PDB file of N, CA and C in Angstrom:
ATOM      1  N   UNK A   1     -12.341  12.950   3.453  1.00  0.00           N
ATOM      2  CA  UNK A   1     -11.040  12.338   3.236  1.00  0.00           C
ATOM      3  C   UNK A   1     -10.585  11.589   4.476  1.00  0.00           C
ATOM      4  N   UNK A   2     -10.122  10.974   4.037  1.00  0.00           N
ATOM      5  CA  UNK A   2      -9.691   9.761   5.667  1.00  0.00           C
ATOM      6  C   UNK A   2      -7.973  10.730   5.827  1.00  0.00           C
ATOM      7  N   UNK A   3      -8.320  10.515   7.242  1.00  0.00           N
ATOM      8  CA  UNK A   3      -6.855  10.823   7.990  1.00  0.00           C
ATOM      9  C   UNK A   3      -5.576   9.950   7.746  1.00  0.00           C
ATOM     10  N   UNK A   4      -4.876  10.300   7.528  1.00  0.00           N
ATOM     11  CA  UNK A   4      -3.502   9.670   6.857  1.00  0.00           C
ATOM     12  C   UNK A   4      -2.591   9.727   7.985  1.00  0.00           C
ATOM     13  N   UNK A   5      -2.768  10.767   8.782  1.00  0.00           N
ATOM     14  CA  UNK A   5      -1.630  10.559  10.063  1.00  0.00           C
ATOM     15  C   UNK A   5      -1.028   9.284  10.370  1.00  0.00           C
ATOM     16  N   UNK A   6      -2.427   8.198  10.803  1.00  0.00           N
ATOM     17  CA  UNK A   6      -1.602   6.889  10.976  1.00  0.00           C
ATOM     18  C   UNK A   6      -1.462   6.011   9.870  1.00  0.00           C
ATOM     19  N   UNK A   7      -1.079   6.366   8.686  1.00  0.00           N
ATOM     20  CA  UNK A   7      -1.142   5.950   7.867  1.00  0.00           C
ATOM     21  C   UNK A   7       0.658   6.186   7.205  1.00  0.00           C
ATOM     22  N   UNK A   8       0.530   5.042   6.394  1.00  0.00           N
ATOM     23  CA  UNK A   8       2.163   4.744   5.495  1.00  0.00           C
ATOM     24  C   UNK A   8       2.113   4.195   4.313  1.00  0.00           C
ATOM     25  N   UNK A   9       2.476   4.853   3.430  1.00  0.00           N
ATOM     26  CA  UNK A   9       2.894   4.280   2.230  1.00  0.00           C
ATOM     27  C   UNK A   9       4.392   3.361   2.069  1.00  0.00           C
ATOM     28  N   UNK A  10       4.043   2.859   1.144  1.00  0.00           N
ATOM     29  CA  UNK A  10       4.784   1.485   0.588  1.00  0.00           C
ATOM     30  C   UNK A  10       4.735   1.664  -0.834  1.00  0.00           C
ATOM     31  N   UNK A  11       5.835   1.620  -1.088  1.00  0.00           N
ATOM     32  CA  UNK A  11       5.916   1.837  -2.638  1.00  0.00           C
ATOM     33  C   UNK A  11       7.229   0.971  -3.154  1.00  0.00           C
ATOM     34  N   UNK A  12       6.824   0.454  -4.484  1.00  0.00           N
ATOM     35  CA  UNK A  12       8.489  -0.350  -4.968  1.00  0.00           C
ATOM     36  C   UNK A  12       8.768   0.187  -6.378  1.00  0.00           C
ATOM     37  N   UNK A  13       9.693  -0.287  -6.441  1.00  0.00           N
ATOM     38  CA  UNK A  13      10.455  -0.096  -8.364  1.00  0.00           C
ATOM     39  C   UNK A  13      11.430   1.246  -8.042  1.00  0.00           C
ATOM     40  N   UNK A  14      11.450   2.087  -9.411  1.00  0.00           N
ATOM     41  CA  UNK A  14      12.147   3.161  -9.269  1.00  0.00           C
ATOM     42  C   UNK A  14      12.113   4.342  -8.464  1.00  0.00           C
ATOM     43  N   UNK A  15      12.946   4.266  -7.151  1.00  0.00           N
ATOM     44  CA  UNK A  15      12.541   5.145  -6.313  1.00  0.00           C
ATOM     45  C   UNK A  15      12.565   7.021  -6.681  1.00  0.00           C
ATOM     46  N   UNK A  16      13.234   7.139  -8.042  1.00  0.00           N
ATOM     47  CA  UNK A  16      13.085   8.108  -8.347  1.00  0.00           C
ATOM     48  C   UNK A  16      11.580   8.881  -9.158  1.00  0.00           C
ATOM     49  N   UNK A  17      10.865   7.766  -9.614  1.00  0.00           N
ATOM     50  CA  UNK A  17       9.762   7.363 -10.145  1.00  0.00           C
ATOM     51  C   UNK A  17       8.973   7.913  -9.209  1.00  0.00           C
ATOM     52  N   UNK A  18       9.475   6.952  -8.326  1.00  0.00           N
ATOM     53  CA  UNK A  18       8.017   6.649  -7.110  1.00  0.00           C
ATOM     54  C   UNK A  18       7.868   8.188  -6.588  1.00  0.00           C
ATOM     55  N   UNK A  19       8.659   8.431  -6.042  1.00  0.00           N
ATOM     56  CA  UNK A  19       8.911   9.865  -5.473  1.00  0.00           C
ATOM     57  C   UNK A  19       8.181  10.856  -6.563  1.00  0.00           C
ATOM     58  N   UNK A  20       8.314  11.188  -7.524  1.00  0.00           N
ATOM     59  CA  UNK A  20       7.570  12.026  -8.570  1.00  0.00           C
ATOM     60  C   UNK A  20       6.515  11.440  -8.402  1.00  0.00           C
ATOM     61  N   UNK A  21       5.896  10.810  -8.588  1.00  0.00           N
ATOM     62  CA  UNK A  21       4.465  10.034  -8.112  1.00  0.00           C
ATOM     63  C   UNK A  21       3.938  10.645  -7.592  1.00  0.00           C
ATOM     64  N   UNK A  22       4.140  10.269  -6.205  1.00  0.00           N
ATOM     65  CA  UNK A  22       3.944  10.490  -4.994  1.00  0.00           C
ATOM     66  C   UNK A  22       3.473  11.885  -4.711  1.00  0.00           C
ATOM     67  N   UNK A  23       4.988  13.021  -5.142  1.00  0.00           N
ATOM     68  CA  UNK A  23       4.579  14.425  -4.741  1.00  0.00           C
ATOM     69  C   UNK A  23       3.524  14.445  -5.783  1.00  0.00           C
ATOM     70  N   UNK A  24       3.528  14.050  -6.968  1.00  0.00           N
ATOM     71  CA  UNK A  24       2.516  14.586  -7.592  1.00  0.00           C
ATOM     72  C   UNK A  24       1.169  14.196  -7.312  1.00  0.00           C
ATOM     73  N   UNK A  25       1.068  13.275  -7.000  1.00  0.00           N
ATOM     74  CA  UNK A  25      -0.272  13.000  -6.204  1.00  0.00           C
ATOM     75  C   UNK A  25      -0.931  13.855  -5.228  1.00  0.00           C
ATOM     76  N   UNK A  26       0.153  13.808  -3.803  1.00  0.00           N
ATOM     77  CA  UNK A  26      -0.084  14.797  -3.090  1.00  0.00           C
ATOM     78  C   UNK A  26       0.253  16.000  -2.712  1.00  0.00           C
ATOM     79  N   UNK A  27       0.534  16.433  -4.449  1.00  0.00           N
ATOM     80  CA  UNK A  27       1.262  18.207  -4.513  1.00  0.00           C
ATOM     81  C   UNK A  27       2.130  18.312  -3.725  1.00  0.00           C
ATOM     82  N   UNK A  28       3.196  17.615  -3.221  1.00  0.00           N
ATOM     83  CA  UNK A  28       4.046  18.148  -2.583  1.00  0.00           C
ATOM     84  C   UNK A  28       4.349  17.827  -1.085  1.00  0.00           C
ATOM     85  N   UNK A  29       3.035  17.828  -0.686  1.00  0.00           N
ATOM     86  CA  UNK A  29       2.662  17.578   0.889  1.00  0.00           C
ATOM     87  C   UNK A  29       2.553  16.362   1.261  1.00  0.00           C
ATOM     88  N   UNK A  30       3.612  15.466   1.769  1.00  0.00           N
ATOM     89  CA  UNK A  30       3.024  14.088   1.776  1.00  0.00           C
ATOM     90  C   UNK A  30       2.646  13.972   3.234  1.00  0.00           C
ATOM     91  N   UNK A  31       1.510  13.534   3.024  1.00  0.00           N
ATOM     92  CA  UNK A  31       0.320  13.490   4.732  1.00  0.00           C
ATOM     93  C   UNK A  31       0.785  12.362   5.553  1.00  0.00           C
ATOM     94  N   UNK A  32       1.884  11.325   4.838  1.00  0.00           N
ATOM     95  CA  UNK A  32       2.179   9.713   5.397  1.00  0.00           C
ATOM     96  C   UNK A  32       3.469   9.340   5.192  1.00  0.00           C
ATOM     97  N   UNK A  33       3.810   8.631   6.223  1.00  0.00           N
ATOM     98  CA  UNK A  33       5.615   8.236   5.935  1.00  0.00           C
ATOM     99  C   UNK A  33       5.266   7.779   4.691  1.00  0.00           C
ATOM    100  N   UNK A  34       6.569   7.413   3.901  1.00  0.00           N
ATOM    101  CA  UNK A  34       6.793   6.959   2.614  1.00  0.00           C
ATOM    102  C   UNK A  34       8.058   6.210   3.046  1.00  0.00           C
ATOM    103  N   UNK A  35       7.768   4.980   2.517  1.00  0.00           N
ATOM    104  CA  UNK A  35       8.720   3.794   2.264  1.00  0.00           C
ATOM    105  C   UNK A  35       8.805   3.185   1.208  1.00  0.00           C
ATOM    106  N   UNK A  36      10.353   3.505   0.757  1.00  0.00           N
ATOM    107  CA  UNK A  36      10.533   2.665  -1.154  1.00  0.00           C
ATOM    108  C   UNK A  36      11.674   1.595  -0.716  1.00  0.00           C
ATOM    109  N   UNK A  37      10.696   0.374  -0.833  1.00  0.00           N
ATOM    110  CA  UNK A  37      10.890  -0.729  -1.299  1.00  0.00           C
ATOM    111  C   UNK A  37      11.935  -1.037  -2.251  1.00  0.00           C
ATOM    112  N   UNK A  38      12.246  -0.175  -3.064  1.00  0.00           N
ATOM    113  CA  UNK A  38      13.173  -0.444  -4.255  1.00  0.00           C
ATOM    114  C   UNK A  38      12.717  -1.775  -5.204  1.00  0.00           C
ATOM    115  N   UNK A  39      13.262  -2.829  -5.204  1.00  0.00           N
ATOM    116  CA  UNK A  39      13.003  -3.748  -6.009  1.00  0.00           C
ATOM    117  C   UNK A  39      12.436  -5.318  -4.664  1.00  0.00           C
ATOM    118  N   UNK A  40      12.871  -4.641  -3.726  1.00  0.00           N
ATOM    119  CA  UNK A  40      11.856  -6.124  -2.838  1.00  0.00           C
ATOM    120  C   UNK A  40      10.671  -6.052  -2.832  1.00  0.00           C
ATOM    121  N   UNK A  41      10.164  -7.412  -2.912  1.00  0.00           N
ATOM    122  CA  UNK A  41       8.582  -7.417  -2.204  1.00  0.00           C
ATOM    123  C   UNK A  41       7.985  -6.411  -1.138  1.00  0.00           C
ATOM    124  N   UNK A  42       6.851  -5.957  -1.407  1.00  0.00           N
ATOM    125  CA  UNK A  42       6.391  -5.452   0.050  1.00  0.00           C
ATOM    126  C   UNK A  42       5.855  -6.508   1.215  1.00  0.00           C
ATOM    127  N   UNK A  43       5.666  -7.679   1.180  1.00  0.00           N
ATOM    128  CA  UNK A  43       5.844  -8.657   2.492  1.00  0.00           C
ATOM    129  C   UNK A  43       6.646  -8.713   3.013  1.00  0.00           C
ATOM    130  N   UNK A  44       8.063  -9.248   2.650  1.00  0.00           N
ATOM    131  CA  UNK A  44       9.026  -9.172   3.329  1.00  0.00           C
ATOM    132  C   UNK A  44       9.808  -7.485   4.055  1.00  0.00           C
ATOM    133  N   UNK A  45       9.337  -6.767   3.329  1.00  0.00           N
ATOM    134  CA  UNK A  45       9.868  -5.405   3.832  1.00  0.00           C
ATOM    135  C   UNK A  45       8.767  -4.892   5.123  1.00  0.00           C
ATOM    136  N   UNK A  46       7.485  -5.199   4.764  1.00  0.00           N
ATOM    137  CA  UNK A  46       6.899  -4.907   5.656  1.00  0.00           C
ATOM    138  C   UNK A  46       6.547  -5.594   7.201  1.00  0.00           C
ATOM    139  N   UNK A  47       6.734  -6.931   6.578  1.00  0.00           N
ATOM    140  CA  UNK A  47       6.928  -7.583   8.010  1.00  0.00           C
ATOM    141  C   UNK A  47       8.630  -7.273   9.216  1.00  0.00           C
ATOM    142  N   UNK A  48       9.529  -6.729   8.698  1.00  0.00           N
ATOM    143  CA  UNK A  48      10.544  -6.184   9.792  1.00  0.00           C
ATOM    144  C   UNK A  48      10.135  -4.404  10.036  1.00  0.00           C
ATOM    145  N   UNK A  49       8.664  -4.031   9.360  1.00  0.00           N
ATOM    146  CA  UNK A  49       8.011  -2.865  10.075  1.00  0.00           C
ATOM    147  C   UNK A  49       6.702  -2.658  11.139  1.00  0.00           C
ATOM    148  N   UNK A  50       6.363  -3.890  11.038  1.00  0.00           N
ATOM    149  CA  UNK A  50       5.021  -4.043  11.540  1.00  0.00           C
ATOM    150  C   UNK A  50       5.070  -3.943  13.555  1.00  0.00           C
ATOM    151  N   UNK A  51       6.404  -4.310  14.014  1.00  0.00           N
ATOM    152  CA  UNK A  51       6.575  -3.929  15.120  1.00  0.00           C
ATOM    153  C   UNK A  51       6.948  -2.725  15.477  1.00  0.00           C
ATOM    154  N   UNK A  52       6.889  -1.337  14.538  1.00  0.00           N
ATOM    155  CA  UNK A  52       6.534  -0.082  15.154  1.00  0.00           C
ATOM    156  C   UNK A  52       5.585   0.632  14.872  1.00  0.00           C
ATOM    157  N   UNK A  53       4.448  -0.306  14.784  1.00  0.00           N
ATOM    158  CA  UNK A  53       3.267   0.442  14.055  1.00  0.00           C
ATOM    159  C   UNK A  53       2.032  -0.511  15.220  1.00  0.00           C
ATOM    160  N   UNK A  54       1.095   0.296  15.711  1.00  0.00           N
ATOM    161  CA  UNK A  54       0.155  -0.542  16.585  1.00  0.00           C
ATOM    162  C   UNK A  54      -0.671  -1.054  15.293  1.00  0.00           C
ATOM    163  N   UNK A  55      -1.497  -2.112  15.918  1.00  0.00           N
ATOM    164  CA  UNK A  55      -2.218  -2.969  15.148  1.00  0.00           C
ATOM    165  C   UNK A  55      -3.793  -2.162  15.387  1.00  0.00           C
ATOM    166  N   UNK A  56      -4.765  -2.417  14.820  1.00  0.00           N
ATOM    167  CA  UNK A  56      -4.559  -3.509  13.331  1.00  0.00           C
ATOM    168  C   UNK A  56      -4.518  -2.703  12.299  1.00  0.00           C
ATOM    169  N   UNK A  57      -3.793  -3.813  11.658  1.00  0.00           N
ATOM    170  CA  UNK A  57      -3.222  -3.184  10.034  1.00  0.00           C
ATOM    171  C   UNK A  57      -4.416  -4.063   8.931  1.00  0.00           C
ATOM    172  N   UNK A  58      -4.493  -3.002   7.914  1.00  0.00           N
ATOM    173  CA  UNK A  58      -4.509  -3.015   6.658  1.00  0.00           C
ATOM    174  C   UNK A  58      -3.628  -2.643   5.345  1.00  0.00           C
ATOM    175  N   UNK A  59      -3.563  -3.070   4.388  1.00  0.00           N
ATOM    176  CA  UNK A  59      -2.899  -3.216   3.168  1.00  0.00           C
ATOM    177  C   UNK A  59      -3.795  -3.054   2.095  1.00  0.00           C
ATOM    178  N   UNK A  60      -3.718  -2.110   1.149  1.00  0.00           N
ATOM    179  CA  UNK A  60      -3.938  -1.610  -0.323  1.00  0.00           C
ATOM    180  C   UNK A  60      -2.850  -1.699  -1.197  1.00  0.00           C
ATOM    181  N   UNK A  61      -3.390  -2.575  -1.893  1.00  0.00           N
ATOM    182  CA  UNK A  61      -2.326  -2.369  -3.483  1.00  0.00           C
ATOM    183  C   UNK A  61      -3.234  -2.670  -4.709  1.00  0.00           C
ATOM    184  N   UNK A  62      -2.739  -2.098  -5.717  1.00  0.00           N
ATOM    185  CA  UNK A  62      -3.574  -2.953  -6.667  1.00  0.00           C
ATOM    186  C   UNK A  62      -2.888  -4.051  -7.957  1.00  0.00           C
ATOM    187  N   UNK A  63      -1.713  -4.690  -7.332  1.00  0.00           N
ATOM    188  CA  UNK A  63      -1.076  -5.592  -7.455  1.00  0.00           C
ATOM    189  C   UNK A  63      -0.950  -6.677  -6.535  1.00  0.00           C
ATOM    190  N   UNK A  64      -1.797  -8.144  -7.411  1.00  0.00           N
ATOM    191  CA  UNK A  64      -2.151  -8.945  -6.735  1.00  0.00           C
ATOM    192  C   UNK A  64      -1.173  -9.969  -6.271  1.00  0.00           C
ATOM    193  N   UNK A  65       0.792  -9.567  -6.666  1.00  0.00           N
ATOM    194  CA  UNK A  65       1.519 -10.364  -6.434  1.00  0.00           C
ATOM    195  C   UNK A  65       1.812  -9.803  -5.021  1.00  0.00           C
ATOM    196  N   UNK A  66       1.758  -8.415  -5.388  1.00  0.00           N
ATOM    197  CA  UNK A  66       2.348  -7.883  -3.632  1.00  0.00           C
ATOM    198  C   UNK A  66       1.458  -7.743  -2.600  1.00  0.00           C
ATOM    199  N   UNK A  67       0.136  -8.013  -3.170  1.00  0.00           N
ATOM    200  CA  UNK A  67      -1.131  -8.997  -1.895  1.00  0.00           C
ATOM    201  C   UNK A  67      -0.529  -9.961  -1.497  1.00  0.00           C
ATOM    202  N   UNK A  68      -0.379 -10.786  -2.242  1.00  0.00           N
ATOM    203  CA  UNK A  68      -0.006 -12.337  -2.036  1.00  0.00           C
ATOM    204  C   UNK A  68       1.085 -12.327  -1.549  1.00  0.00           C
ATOM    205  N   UNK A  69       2.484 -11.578  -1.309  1.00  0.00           N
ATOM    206  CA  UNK A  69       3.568 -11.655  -1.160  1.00  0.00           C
ATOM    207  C   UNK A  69       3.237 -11.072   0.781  1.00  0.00           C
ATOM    208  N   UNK A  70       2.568 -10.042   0.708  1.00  0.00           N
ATOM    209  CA  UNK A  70       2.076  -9.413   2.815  1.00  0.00           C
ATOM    210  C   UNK A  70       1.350 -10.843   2.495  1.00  0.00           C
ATOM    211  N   UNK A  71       0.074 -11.026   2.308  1.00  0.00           N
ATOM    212  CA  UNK A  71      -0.259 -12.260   2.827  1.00  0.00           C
ATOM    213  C   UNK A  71       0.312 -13.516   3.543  1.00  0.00           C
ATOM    214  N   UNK A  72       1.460 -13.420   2.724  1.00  0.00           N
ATOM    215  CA  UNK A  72       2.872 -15.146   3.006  1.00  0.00           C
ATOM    216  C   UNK A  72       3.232 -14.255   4.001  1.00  0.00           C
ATOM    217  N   UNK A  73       3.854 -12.752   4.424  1.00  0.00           N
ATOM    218  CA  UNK A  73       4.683 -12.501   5.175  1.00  0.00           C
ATOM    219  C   UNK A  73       3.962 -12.288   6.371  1.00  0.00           C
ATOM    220  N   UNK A  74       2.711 -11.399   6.501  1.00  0.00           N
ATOM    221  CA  UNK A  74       2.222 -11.049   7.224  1.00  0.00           C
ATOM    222  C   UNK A  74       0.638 -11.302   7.469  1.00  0.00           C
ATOM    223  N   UNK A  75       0.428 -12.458   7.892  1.00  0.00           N
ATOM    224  CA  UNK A  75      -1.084 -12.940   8.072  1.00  0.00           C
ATOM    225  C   UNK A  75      -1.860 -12.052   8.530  1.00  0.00           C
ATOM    226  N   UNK A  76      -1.302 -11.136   9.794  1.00  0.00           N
ATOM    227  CA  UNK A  76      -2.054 -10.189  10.317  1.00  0.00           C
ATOM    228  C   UNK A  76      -2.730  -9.111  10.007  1.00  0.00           C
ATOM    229  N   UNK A  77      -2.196  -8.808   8.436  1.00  0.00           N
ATOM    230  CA  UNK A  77      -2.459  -7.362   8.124  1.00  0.00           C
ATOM    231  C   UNK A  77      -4.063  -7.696   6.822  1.00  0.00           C
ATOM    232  N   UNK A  78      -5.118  -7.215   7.146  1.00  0.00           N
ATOM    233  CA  UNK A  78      -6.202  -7.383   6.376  1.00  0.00           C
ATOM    234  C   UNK A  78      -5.925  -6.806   5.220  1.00  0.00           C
ATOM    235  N   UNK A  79      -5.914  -7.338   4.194  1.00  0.00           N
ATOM    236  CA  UNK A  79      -5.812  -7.033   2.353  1.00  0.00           C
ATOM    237  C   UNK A  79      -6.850  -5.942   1.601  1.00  0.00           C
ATOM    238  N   UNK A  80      -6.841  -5.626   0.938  1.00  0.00           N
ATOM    239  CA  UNK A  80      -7.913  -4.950  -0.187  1.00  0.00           C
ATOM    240  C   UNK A  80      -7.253  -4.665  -1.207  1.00  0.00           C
ATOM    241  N   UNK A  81      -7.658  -5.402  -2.105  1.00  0.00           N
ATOM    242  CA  UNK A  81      -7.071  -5.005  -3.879  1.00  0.00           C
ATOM    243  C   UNK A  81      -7.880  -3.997  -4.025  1.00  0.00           C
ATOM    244  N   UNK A  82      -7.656  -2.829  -4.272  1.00  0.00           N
ATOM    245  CA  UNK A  82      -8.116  -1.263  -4.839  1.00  0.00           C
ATOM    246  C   UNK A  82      -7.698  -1.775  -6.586  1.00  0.00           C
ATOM    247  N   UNK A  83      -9.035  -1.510  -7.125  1.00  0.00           N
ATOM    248  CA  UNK A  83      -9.564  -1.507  -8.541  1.00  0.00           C
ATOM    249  C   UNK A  83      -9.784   0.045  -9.054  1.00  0.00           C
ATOM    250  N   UNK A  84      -9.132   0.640  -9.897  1.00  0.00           N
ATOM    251  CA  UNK A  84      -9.561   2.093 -10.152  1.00  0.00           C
ATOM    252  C   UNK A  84      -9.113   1.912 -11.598  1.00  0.00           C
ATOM    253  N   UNK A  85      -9.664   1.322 -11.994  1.00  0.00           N
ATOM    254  CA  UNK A  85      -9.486   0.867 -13.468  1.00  0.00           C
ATOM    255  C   UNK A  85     -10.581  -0.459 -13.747  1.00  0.00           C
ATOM    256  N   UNK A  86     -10.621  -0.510 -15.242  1.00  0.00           N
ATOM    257  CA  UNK A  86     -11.239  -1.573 -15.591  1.00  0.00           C
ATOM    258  C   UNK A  86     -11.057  -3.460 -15.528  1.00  0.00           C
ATOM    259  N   UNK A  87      -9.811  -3.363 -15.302  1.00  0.00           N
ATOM    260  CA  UNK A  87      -8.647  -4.773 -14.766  1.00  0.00           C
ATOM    261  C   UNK A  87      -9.735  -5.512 -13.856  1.00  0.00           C
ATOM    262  N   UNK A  88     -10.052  -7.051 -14.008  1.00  0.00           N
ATOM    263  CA  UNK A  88     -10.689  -7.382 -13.588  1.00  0.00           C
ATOM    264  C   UNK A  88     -10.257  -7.957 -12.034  1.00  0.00           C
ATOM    265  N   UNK A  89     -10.563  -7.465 -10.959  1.00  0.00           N
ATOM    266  CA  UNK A  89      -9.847  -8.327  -9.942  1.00  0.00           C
ATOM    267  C   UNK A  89      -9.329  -9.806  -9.531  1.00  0.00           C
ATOM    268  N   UNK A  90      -8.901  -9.756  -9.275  1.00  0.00           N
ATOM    269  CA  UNK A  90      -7.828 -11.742  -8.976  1.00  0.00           C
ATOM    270  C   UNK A  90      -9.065 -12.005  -8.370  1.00  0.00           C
ATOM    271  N   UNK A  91      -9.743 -11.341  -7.926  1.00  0.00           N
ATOM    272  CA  UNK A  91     -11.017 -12.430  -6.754  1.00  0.00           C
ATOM    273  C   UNK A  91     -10.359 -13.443  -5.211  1.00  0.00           C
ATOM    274  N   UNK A  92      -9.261 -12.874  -5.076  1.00  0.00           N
ATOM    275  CA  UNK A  92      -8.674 -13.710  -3.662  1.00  0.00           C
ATOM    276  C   UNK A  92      -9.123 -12.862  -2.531  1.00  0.00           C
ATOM    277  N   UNK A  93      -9.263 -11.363  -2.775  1.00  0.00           N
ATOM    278  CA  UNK A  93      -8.844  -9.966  -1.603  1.00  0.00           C
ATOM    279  C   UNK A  93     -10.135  -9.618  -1.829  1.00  0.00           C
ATOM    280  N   UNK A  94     -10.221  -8.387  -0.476  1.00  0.00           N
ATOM    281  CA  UNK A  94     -11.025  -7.824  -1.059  1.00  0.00           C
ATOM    282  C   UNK A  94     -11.183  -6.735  -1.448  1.00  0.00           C
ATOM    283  N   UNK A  95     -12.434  -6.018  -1.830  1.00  0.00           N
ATOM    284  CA  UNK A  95     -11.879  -5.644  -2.975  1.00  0.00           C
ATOM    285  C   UNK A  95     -12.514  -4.150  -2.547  1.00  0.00           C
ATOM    286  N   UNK A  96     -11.687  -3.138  -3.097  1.00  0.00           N
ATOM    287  CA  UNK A  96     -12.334  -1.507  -2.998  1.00  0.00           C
ATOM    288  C   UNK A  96     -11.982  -0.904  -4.317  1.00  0.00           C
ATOM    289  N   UNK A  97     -12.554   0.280  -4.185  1.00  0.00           N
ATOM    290  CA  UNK A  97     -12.270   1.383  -5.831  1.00  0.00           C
ATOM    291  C   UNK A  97     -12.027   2.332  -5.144  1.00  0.00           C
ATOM    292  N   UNK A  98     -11.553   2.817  -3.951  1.00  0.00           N
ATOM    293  CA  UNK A  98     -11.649   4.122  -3.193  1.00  0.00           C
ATOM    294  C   UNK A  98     -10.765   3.806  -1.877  1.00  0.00           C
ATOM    295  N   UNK A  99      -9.915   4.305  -1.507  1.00  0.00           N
ATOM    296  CA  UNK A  99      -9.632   4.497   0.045  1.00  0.00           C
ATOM    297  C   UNK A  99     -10.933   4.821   0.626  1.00  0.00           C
ATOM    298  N   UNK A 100     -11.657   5.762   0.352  1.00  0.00           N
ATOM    299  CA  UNK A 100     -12.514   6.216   1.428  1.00  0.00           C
ATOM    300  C   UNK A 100     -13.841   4.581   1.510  1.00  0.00           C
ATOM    301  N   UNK A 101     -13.294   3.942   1.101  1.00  0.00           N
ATOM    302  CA  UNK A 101     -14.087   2.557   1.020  1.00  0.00           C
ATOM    303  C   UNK A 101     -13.669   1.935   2.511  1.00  0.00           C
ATOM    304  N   UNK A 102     -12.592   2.033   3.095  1.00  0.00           N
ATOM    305  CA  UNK A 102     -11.527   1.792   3.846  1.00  0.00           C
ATOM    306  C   UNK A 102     -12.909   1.575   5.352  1.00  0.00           C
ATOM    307  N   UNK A 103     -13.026   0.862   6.031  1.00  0.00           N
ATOM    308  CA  UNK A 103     -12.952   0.797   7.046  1.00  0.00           C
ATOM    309  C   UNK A 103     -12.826   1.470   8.262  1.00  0.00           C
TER     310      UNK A 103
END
């Protein structure tokens, strides 16, 4: 399992949602800050975070608007559309089925 310490989630929509998600994913224990977005883009939210976080960054989503949206905001941060489903990828990013694919 990859270390999550320096690691942060980003999440948008219903933050009450997201949050049930979330613990349920990671039973409870969340290993990584958590940041809800609410209804903004994650580019623009993430670029007024990127100056308390050392570089270099990467980005996982598997929504290819909120690739494209860090991309416009934040050139710096390297992309990967995560595929864990049959959905065929946009083909812009690149591309993983796994965190542990991660770099």
């Amino acid at each position: 399992k990859k270390n999550l310490t320096s690691s942060v989630v980003v999440t948008a929509g219903n933050m009450a949602l997201q949050k049930a998600k979330l613990e349920s994913t990671f039973h409870k224990e969340l290993p990584a800050k958590i940041f809800y977005t609410g209804e903004e883009r994650k580019g623009p939210f993430l670029k007024g975070l990127l100056d308390s976080f050392p570089a270099p960054w990467s980005f996982v989503d598997d929504k290819p608007m909120e690739l494209e949206s860090v991309a416009k905001e934040c050139p710096d941060i390297q992309l990967y559309e995560i595929r864990r489903d049959e959905k065929a990828p946009a083909g812009t990013f690149s591309i993983i089925h796994s965190f542990d694919e991660l770099p």
